[in-house]
Short mmCIF file of C-alpha atoms and ligand atoms in Angstrom, two decimals:
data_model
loop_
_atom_site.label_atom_id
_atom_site.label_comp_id
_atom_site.label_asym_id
_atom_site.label_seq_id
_atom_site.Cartn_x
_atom_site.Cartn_y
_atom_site.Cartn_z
CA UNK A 1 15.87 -20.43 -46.97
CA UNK A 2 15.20 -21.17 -43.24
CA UNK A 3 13.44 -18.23 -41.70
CA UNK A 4 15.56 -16.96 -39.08
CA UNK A 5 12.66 -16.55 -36.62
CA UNK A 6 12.60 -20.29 -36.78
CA UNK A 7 13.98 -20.91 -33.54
CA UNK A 8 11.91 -18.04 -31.29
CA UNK A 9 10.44 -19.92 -28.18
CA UNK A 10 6.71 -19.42 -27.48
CA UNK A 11 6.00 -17.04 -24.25
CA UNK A 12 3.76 -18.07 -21.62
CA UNK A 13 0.78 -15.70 -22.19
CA UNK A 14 0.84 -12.59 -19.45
CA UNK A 15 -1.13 -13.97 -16.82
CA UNK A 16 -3.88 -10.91 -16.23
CA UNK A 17 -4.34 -10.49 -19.82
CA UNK A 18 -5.34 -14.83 -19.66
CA UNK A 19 -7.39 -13.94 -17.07
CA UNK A 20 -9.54 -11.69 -18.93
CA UNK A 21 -9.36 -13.89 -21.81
CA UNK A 22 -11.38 -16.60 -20.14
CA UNK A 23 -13.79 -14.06 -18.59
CA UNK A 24 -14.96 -12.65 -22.21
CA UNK A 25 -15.08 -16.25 -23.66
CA UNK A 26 -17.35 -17.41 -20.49
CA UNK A 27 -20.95 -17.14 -20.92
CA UNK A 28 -22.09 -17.00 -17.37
CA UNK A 29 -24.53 -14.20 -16.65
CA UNK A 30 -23.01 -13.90 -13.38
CA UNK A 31 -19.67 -13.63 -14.31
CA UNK A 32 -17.61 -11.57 -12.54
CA UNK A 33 -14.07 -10.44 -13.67
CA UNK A 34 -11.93 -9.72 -10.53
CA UNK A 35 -8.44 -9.60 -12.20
CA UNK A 36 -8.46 -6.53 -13.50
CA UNK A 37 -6.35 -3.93 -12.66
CA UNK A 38 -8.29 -0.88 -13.35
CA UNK A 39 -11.12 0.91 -11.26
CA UNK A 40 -14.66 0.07 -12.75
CA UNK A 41 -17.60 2.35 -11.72
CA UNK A 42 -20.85 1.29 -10.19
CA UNK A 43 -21.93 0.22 -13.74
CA UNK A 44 -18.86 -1.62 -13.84
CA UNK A 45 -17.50 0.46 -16.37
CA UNK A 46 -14.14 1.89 -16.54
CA UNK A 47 -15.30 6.04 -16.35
CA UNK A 48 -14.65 9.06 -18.29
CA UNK A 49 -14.15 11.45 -15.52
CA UNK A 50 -15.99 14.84 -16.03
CA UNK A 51 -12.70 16.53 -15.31
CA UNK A 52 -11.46 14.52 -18.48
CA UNK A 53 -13.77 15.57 -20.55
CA UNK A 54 -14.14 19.32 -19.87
CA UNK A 55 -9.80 19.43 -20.62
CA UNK A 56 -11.04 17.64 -23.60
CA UNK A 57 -13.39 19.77 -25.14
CA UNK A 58 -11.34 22.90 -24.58
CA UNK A 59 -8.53 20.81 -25.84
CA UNK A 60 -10.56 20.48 -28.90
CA UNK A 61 -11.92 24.18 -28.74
CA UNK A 62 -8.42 25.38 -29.06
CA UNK A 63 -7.85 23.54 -32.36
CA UNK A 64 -4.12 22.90 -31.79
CA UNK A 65 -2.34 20.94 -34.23
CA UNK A 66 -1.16 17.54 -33.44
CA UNK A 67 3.12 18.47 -33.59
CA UNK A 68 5.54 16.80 -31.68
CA UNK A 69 5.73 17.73 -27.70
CA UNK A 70 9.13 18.06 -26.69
CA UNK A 71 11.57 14.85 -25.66
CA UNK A 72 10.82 15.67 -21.80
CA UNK A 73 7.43 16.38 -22.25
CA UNK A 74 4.92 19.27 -22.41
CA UNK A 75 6.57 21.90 -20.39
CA UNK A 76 3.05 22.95 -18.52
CA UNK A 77 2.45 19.10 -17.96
CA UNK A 78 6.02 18.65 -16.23
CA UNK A 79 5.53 21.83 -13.94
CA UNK A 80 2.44 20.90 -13.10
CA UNK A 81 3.17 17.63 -12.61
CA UNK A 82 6.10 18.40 -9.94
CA UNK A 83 3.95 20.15 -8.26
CA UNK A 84 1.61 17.64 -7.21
CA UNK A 85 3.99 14.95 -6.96
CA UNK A 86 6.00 17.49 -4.27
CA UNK A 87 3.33 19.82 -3.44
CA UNK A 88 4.76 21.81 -0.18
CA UNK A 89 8.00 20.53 -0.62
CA UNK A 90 8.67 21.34 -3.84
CA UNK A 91 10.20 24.88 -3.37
CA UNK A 92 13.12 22.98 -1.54
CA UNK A 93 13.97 20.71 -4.32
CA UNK A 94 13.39 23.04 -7.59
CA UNK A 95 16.66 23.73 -8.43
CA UNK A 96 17.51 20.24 -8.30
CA UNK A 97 14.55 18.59 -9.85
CA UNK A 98 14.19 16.74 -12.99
CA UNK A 99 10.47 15.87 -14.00
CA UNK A 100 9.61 14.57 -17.06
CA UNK A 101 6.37 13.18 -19.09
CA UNK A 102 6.26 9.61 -19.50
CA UNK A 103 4.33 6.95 -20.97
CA UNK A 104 2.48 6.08 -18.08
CA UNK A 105 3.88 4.68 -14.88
CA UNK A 106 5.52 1.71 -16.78
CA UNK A 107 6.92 4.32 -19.06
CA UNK A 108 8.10 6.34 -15.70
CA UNK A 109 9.72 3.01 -14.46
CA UNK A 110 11.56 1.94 -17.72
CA UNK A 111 12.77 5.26 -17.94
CA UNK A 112 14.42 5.24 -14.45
CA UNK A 113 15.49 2.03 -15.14
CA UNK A 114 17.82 2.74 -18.51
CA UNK A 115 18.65 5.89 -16.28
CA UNK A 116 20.00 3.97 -13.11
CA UNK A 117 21.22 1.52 -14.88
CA UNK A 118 23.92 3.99 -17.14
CA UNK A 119 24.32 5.51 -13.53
CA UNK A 120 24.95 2.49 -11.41
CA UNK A 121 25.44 -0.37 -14.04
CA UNK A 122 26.21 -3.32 -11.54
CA UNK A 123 23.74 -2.47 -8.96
CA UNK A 124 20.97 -4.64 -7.90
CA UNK A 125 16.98 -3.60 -7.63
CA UNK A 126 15.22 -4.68 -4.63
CA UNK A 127 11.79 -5.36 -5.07
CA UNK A 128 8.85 -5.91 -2.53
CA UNK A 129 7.85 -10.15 -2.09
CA UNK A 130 4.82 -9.75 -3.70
CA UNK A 131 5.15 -6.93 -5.95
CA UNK A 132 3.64 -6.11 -9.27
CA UNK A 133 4.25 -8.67 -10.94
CA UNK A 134 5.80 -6.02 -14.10
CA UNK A 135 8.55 -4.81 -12.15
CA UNK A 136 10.43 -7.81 -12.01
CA UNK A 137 10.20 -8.16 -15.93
CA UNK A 138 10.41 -4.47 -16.33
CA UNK A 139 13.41 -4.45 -14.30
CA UNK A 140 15.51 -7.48 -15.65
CA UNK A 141 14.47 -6.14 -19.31
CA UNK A 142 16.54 -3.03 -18.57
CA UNK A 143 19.74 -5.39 -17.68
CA UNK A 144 19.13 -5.35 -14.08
CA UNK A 145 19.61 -8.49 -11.12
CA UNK A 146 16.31 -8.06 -9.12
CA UNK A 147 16.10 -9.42 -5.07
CA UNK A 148 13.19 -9.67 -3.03
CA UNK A 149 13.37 -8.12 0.41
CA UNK A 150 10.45 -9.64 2.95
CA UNK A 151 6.87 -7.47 2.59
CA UNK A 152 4.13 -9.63 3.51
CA UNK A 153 4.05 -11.83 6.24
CA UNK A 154 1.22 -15.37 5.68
CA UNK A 155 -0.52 -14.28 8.40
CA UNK A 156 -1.52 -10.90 6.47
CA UNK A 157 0.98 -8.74 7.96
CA UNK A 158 3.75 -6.50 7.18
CA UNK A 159 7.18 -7.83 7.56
CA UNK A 160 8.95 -4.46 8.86
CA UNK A 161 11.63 -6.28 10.47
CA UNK A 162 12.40 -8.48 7.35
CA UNK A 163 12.25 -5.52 5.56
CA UNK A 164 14.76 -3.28 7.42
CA UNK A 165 16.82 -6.70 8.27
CA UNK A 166 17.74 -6.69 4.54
CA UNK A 167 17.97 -2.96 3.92
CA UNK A 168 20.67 -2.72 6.63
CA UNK A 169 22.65 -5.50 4.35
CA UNK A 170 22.49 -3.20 1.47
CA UNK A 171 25.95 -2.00 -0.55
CA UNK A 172 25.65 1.69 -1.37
CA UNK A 173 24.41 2.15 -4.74
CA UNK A 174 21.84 -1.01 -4.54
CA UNK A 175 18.03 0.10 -5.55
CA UNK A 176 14.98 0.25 -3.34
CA UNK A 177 12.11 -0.01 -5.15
CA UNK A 178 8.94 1.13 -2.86
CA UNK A 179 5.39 1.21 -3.26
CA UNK A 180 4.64 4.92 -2.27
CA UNK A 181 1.16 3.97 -1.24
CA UNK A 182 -1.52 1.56 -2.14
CA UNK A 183 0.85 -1.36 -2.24
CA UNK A 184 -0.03 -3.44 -5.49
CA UNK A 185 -0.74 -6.11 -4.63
CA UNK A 186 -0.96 -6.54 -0.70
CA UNK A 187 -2.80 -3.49 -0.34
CA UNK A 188 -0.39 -2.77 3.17
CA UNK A 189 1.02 0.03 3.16
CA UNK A 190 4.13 1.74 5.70
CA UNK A 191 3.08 3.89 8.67
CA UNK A 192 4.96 7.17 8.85
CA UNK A 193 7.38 6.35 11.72
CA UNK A 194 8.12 3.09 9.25
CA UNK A 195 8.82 5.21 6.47
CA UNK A 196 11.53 7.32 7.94
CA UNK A 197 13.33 4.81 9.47
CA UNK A 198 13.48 3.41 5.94
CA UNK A 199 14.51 6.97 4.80
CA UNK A 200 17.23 7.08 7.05
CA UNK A 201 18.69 4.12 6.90
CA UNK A 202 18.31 3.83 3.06
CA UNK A 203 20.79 7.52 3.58
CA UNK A 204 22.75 5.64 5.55
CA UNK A 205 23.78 2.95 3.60
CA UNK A 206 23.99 5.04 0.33
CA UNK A 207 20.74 2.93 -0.99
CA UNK A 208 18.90 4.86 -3.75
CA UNK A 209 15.01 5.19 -3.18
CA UNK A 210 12.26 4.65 -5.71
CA UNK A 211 9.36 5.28 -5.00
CA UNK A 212 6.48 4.29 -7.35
CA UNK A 213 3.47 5.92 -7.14
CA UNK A 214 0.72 4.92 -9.18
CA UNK A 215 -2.54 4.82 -7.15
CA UNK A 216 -1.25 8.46 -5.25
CA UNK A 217 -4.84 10.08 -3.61
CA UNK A 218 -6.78 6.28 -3.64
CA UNK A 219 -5.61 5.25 -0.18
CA UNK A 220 -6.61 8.59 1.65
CA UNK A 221 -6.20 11.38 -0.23
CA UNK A 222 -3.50 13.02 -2.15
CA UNK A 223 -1.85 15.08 0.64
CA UNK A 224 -2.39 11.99 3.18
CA UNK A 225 -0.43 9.38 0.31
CA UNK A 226 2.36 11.84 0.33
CA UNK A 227 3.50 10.72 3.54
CA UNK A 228 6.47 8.40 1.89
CA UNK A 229 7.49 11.18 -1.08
CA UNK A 230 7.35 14.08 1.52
CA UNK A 231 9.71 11.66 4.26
CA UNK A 232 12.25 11.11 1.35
CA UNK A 233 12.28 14.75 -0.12
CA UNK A 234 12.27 16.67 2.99
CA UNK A 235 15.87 14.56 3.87
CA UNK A 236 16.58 16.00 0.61
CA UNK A 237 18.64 12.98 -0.66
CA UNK A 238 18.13 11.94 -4.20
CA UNK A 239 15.56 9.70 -4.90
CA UNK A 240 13.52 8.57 -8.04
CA UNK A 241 9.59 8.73 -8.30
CA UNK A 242 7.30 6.95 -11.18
CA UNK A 243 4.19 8.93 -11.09
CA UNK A 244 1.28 7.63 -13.18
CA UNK A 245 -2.40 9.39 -14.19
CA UNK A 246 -3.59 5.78 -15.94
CA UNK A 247 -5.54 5.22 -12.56
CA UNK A 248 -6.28 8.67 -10.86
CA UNK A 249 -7.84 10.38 -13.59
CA UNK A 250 -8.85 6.85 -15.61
CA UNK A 251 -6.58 7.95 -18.31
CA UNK A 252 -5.26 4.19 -18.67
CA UNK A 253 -4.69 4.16 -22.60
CA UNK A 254 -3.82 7.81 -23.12
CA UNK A 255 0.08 6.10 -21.33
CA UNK A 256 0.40 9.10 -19.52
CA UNK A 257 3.12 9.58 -16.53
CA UNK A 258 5.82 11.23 -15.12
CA UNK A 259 9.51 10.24 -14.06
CA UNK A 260 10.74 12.83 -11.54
CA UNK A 261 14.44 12.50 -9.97
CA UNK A 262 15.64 14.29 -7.40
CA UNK A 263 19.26 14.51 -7.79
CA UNK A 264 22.08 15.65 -5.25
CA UNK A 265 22.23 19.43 -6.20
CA UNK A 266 21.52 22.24 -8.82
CA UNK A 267 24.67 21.09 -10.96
CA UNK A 268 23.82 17.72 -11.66
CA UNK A 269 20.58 18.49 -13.01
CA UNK A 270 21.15 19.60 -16.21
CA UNK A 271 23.34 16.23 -16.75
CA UNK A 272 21.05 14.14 -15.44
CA UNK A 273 18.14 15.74 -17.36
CA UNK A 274 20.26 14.60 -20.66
CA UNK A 275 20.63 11.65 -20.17
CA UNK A 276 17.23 10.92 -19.56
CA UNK A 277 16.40 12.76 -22.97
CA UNK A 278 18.59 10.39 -24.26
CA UNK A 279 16.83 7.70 -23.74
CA UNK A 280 13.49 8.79 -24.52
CA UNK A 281 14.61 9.40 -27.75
CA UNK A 282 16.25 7.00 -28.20
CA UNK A 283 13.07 4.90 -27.15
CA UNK A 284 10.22 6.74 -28.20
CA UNK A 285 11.26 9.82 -29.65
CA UNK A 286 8.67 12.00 -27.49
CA UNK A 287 5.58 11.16 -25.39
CA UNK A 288 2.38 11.11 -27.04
CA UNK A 289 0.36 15.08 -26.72
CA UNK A 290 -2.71 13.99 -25.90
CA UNK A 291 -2.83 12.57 -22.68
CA UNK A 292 -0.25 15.17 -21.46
CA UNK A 293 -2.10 18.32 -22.64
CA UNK A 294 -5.24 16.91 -21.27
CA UNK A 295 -3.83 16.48 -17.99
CA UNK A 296 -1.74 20.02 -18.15
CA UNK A 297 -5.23 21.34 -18.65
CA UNK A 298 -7.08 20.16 -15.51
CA UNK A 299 -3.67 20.57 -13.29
CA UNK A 300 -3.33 24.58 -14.53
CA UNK A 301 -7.22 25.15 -14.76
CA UNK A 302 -8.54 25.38 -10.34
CA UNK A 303 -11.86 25.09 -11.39
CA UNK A 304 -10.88 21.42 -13.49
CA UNK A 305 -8.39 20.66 -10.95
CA UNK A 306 -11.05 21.09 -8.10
CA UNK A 307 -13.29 18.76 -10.14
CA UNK A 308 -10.43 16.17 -10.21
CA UNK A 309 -9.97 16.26 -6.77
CA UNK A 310 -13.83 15.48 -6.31
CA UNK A 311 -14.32 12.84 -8.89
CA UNK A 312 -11.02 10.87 -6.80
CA UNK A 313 -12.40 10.78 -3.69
CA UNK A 314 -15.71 9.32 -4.64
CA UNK A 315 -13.57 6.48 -6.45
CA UNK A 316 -11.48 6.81 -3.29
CA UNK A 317 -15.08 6.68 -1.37
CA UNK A 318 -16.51 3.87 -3.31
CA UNK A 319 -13.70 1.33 -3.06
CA UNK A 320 -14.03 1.66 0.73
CA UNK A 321 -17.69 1.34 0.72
CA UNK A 322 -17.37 -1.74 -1.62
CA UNK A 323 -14.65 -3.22 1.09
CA UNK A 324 -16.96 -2.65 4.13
CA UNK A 325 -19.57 -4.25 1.62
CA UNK A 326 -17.53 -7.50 1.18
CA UNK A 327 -16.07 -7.89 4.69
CA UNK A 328 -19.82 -7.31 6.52
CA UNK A 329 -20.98 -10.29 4.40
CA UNK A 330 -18.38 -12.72 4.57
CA UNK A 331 -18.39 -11.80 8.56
CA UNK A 332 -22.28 -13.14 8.35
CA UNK A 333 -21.75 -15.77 5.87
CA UNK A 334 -18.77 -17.51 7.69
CA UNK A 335 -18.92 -15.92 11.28
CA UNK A 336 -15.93 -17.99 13.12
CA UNK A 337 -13.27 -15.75 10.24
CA UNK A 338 -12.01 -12.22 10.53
CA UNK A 339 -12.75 -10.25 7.68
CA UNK A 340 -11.34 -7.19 9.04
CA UNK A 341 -8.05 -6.86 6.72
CA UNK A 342 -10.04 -6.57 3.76
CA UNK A 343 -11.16 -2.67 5.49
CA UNK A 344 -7.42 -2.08 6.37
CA UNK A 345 -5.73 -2.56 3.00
CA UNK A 346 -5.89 0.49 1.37
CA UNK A 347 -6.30 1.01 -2.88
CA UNK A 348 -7.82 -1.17 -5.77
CA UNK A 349 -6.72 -4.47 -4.60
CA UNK A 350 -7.48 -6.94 -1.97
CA UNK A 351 -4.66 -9.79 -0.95
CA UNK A 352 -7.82 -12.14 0.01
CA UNK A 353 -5.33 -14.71 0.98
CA UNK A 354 -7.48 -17.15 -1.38
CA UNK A 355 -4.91 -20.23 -2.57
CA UNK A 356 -5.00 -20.97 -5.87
CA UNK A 357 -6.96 -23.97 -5.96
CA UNK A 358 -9.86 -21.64 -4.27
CA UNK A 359 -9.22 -18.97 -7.04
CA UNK A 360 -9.81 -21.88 -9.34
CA UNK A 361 -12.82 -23.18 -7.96
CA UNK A 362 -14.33 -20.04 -7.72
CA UNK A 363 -13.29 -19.41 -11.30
CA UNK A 364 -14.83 -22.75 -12.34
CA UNK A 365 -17.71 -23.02 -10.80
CA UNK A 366 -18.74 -19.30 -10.16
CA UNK A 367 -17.33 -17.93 -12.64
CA UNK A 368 -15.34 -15.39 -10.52
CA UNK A 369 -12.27 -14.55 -11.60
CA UNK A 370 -9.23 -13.79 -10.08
CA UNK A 371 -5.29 -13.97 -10.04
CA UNK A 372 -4.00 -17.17 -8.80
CA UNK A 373 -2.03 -15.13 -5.97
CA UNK A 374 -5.50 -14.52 -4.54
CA UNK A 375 -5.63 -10.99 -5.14
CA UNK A 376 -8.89 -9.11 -6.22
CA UNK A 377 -9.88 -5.86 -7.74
CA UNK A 378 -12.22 -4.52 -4.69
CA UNK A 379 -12.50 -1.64 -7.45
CA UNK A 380 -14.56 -4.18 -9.89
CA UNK A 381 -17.17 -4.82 -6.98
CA UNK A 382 -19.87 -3.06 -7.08
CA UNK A 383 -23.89 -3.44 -5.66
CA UNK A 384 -24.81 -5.88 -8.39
CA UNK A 385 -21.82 -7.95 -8.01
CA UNK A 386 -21.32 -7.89 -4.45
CA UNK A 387 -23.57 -10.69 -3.14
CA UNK A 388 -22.69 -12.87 -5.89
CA UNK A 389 -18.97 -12.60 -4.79
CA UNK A 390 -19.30 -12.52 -0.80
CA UNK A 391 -21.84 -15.93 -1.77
CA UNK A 392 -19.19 -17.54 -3.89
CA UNK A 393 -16.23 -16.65 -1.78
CA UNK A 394 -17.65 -17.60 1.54
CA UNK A 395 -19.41 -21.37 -0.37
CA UNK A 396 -15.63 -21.72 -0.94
CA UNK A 397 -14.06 -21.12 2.15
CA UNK A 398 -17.02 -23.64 4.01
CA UNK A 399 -16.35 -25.87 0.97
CA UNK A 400 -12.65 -26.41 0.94
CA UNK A 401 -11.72 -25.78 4.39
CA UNK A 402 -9.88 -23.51 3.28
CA UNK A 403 -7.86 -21.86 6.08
CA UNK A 404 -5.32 -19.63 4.63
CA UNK A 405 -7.47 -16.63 4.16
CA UNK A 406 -5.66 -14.52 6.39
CA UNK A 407 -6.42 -13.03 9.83
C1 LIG B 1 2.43 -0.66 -8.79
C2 LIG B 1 2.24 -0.24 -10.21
N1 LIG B 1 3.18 0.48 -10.82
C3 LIG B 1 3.04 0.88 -12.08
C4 LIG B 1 1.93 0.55 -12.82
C5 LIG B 1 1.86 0.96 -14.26
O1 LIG B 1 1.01 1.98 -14.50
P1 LIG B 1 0.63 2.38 -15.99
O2 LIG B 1 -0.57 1.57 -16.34
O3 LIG B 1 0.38 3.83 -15.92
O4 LIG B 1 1.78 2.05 -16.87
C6 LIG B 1 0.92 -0.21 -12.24
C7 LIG B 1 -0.26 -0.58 -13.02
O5 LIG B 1 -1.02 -1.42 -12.71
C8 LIG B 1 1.08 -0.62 -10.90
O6 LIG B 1 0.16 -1.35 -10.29
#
């Protein structure tokens, strides 16, 4: 009998995961893995935050037994959870608020994905050009046509106009998907004014919002990255946010997250609440205890929460201390460039503007790596590394004549 996998095509391998493929098999001392997508410490570790592991321990203390949470999550982690995500504006949008626990931000996205998608089956998503390069996939997966609208601009800067240009085209019931801050992987983010003219005209043409926040408190702090969540919810308009702890508390393979939708008013929540429990268990059944009672612990404990709002701004503090690090050497290494955008973009990454056949030769004969669009995990530098990179990076740019490393 023929098997009837016989005719499955191959995949190309996920790109990141390739990446850090070839960095384990290299056997460079001085090998550097900038791909990554996850904050690394000074020791170039990925940390257990001390926040973590107090919830933990007490976690453990209690001696629960491992049952099933429910479909929409712990309820202490989804009240908790709203909270932050709203904070101050949250009283305003209770009684119309759907939060629920979800595998991590991807989880949070796929969820509001099947959701929008049973609400608004033949609208389209629009996506940032350059995004992360999962919602596309993640997106399409659930049954959706994903567009681009204009983000980046090649000389490093934001395209606002090409971005409201194509928002004003927009049929009511289209998606906008938006980074809420720390844009992955541009690192530019929206100024206020910018983000409620895209609030307003997003009302105005019946556009729904999404906002996805997964790096919320690593630009400038948690109240500061709320700007985008608090312009959307204090118009009161329903919008969608994908809320994710893998980064903020380093709680990457515990998949924990949270989908929260604001929906148009106190009747529609209950609806809209079942149909996303639904799908989760129809999916997954129900998220996975650990992660969520851990972080229900250290949102409902001050003294833990406190801790976790220490612990984030020294990753917060270090990132921008390892970008002044990088841009002051390539300024002395290749003085007639401007290093300056690599201090303005805000989060983990940096959109160095390398092309790809840079990224390769640093990747050959430094044994650097990073993604082929140029970006970098500033997050993976750290005082060991950071000559090595600035060295390799600027013996690049001399080298190639490379000139598209933006302004
Ligand atoms: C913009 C963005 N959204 C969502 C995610 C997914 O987060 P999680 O790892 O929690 O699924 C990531 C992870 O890198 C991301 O960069």
């Amino acid at each position: 009998m023929s098997s009837p996998f016989a005719h499955v095509q191959q995949l190309p391998r996920d790109p990141v995961l390739g990446i850090t493929e070839a960095f384990v098999a290299d056997s460079s001392p001085r090998k550097v893995n900038l791909g990554v997508g996850v904050y690394l410490d000074e020791n170039g570790h990925v940390p257990l935050l001390d926040c973590v592991q107090q919830a933990e321990e007490e976690l453990l203390r209690r001696k629960g037994p491992h049952s099933y949470v429910p479909i929409d999550g712990i309820a202490a982690f989804d009240n908790a959870v709203a909270s932050l995500i709203f904070s101050g504006e949250r009283p305003s949008l209770d009684e119309r608020l759907v939060t629920v626990q979800a595998l991590g931000g991807t989880g949070a996205l796929k969820l509001g994905a099947d959701f929008l998608r049973t609400t608004n089956p033949s609208a389209r998503i629009w996506i940032s050009d350059p995004s992360w390069e999962n919602h596309r996939a993640l997106f399409s997966a659930a049954g959706f046509e994903v567009e681009t609208y204009p983000y980046y601009r090649a000389d490093g800067g934001l395209d606002f106009a090409g971005l409201i240009q194509t928002l004003s085209s927009l049929p009511s019931g289209d998606i906008l998907l938006l980074h809420a801050c720390c844009h992955n992987p541009t690192g530019l983010d929206l100024e206020p004014y910018q983000w409620a003219e895209i609030q307003a005209l997003a009302a105005e043409r019946g556009v729904i919002p999404f906002l996805d926040a997964a790096y919320l408190g690593f630009a400038d702090g948690l109240d500061a990255d709320r700007v985008a969540i608090d312009t959307f919810a204090q118009a009161g308009l329903p919008f969608l946010v994908s809320f994710s702890f893998s980064k903020s508390l380093s709680l990457y393979g515990e998949r924990v997250g949270a989908l929260a939708v604001v929906t148009g008013g106190a009747a529609e929540r209950g609806p809209v609440l079942s149909q996303i429990k639904r799908i989760a268990r129809t999916t997954y059944s129900s998220p996975p205890s650990h992660g969520g009672a851990t972080v229900a612990t250290i949102l409902n404990e001050p003294g833990l929460t406190a801790l976790w709002h220490d612990e984030l701004a020294l990753m917060r503090d270090r990132i921008k201390a390892m970008r002044e690090g990088l841009a002051e050497r390539l300024r002395v290494q290749v003085p007639d460039r401007d290093f300056s955008f690599i201090t303005r973009q805000r989060g983990m990454f940096s959109y160095s503007g390398l092309s790809k056949e840079a990224v390769e030769m640093l990747r050959s004969r430094f044994s650097i790596y990073a993604l082929d669009s140029g970006r970098i995990c500033v997050a993976a530098l750290n005082k060991a590394n950071l000559d090595i990179v600035a060295e390799a990076i600027a013996t690049v740019l001399r080298e190639s004549g490379e000139q598209s490393l933006v302004a």
